[in-house]
Amino acid sequence: MIVNKINFGNNLILAPMAGVSDVGFREVCSILGADATYSEMLSCRAMLHNPKKTELMTITSPFEKIKIGQIFGHEPSIMAQSIFSPLLNNYQIIDINMGCPAPKIVKNGEGCALMKDLTLASKIISECKKVSKVPISVKFRLGYNQDISLEFGRMCEESGANFVTLHARTAEQGYSGKANYEAIAKLKQSLHIPVIGNGDVIDKSSYKEMLATGVDGVMIGRGAQGRPWIFSELLDKSFNGNKFEIIKHHVEVLRKYYDENWLTLYLRKHFLWYASNIEGASQIRLKIAISPSINESLEYLKELFNK
Ligand SMILES: Cc1cc2nc3c(=O)[nH]c(=O)nc-3n(C[C@H](O)[C@H](O)[C@H](O)COP(=O)(O)O)c2cc1C
């Protein structure tokens, strides 16, 4: 897929994941084959009024190929103003979050709440588009509580979006059930702009199923948690390197920017994901869950991966 001369290469994309897709994780996913990576969602209001708070979230890695910054908010003028924030300077594309179902976002009329107000959503896209020097995209779900993805996708296209991403579930569904690939295929058929398909790609067979919808790109979220090597596996470059070295690399990047105490707590979930789905790892998972230091957890993971 090519958007305004930006070539998406293998069209494999790491999803935006708040609290997960940190700069270290994005770096290892990029090394292992993700050709585009998203920031965690960034509040437009925070970027304008308290930029220090957002600064750490906008650190990017030189290994990231296409860097996409994702913003969220509900006020067209504030969102358009945020496009000028120096915090977004590193990104080649700005994505607007219209799919987040988290109550604290939805109650402010942001994220997937915008799928209930197409006029406002359209105004946000067109105002951002008017001032942006880089392409604008939109990530959304099927709808809030029913499938309106075709109508919503057309609105995005008419409002000026350069491409869209569909996570094929409603907000009410959360993460339950299975993503509706038929809806993704229909959206692809009815739009002229590129469509990225998202939801439940976790292995080769689900990847093939997603590609069969005709999408221009495939976005992977939870399938990469604890398994950044999924990208090389899907590209038929089965990963033969040392997985423990990848984990260490992830940690080393983060240590350049974050305080060790904060990281110790933050990294626990990543370490537990790295140690999941491995036979005989249950004891090690218990030890990681209560480990007081990163180095101790790394020793456990080394034992597991170098067995
Ligand atoms: C922990 C977590 C955080 C997420 N944060 C964001 C976010 O900041 N912005 C966004 O658009 N989607 C976010 N998502 C949704 C994912 O980008 C993706 O749409 C969803 O997980 C479905 O894809 P998957 O089945 O490949 O995981 C998040 C998902 C998870 C699990």
mmCIF file of N, CA and C in Angstrom, residues 52 64 69 79 97 99 102 105 155 179 201 224 234 252 254 259 292 299 306:
data_model
loop_
_atom_site.group_PDB
_atom_site.id
_atom_site.type_symbol
_atom_site.label_atom_id
_atom_site.label_comp_id
_atom_site.label_asym_id
_atom_site.label_seq_id
_atom_site.Cartn_x
_atom_site.Cartn_y
_atom_site.Cartn_z
ATOM 1 N N LYS A 52 4.655 18.082 28.596
ATOM 2 C CA LYS A 52 5.666 17.265 29.295
ATOM 3 C C LYS A 52 5.135 15.853 29.564
ATOM 4 N N GLU A 64 12.151 2.238 13.588
ATOM 5 C CA GLU A 64 10.771 2.270 13.083
ATOM 6 C C GLU A 64 10.795 2.803 11.656
ATOM 7 N N GLY A 69 1.558 8.619 14.359
ATOM 8 C CA GLY A 69 1.182 9.133 15.679
ATOM 9 C C GLY A 69 -0.333 9.117 15.778
ATOM 10 N N MET A 79 -8.230 19.532 18.237
ATOM 11 C CA MET A 79 -7.544 18.431 17.545
ATOM 12 C C MET A 79 -6.715 18.972 16.383
ATOM 13 N N ASN A 97 -8.052 8.449 16.520
ATOM 14 C CA ASN A 97 -8.684 7.319 17.191
ATOM 15 C C ASN A 97 -10.198 7.531 17.275
ATOM 16 N N GLY A 99 -12.072 4.586 17.713
ATOM 17 C CA GLY A 99 -12.472 3.209 18.006
ATOM 18 C C GLY A 99 -12.321 2.797 19.457
ATOM 19 N N ALA A 102 -12.924 2.356 25.758
ATOM 20 C CA ALA A 102 -12.713 2.478 27.216
ATOM 21 C C ALA A 102 -13.671 3.519 27.791
ATOM 22 N N ILE A 105 -12.750 7.174 28.130
ATOM 23 C CA ILE A 105 -12.591 7.902 26.864
ATOM 24 C C ILE A 105 -13.981 8.211 26.290
ATOM 25 N N MET A 155 -17.896 8.164 5.085
ATOM 26 C CA MET A 155 -17.785 9.511 5.670
ATOM 27 C C MET A 155 -16.304 9.884 5.838
ATOM 28 N N ALA A 179 -13.628 -11.148 15.346
ATOM 29 C CA ALA A 179 -13.694 -9.989 14.443
ATOM 30 C C ALA A 179 -14.392 -10.411 13.152
ATOM 31 N N VAL A 201 -5.644 -11.352 14.298
ATOM 32 C CA VAL A 201 -4.572 -11.997 13.522
ATOM 33 C C VAL A 201 -3.511 -12.443 14.516
ATOM 34 N N ALA A 224 0.985 -9.805 18.930
ATOM 35 C CA ALA A 224 2.416 -9.487 19.046
ATOM 36 C C ALA A 224 2.850 -9.367 20.510
ATOM 37 N N LEU A 234 5.169 -14.434 10.034
ATOM 38 C CA LEU A 234 4.166 -14.226 8.985
ATOM 39 C C LEU A 234 4.810 -13.943 7.637
ATOM 40 N N GLU A 252 16.600 -2.908 27.084
ATOM 41 C CA GLU A 252 17.700 -1.933 27.000
ATOM 42 C C GLU A 252 17.249 -0.612 26.376
ATOM 43 N N LEU A 254 14.278 0.690 26.623
ATOM 44 C CA LEU A 254 13.472 1.410 27.618
ATOM 45 C C LEU A 254 14.341 2.011 28.723
ATOM 46 N N ASP A 259 12.844 5.538 34.337
ATOM 47 C CA ASP A 259 13.355 5.249 35.661
ATOM 48 C C ASP A 259 13.197 3.746 35.966
ATOM 49 N N PRO A 292 11.315 -8.717 42.315
ATOM 50 C CA PRO A 292 11.490 -7.305 42.695
ATOM 51 C C PRO A 292 12.371 -6.523 41.725
ATOM 52 N N GLU A 299 16.825 -13.007 34.336
ATOM 53 C CA GLU A 299 17.487 -14.295 34.595
ATOM 54 C C GLU A 299 16.490 -15.453 34.407
ATOM 55 N N ASN A 306 16.715 -20.171 26.991
ATOM 56 C CA ASN A 306 17.977 -20.817 26.612
ATOM 57 C C ASN A 306 18.006 -22.295 27.028
#
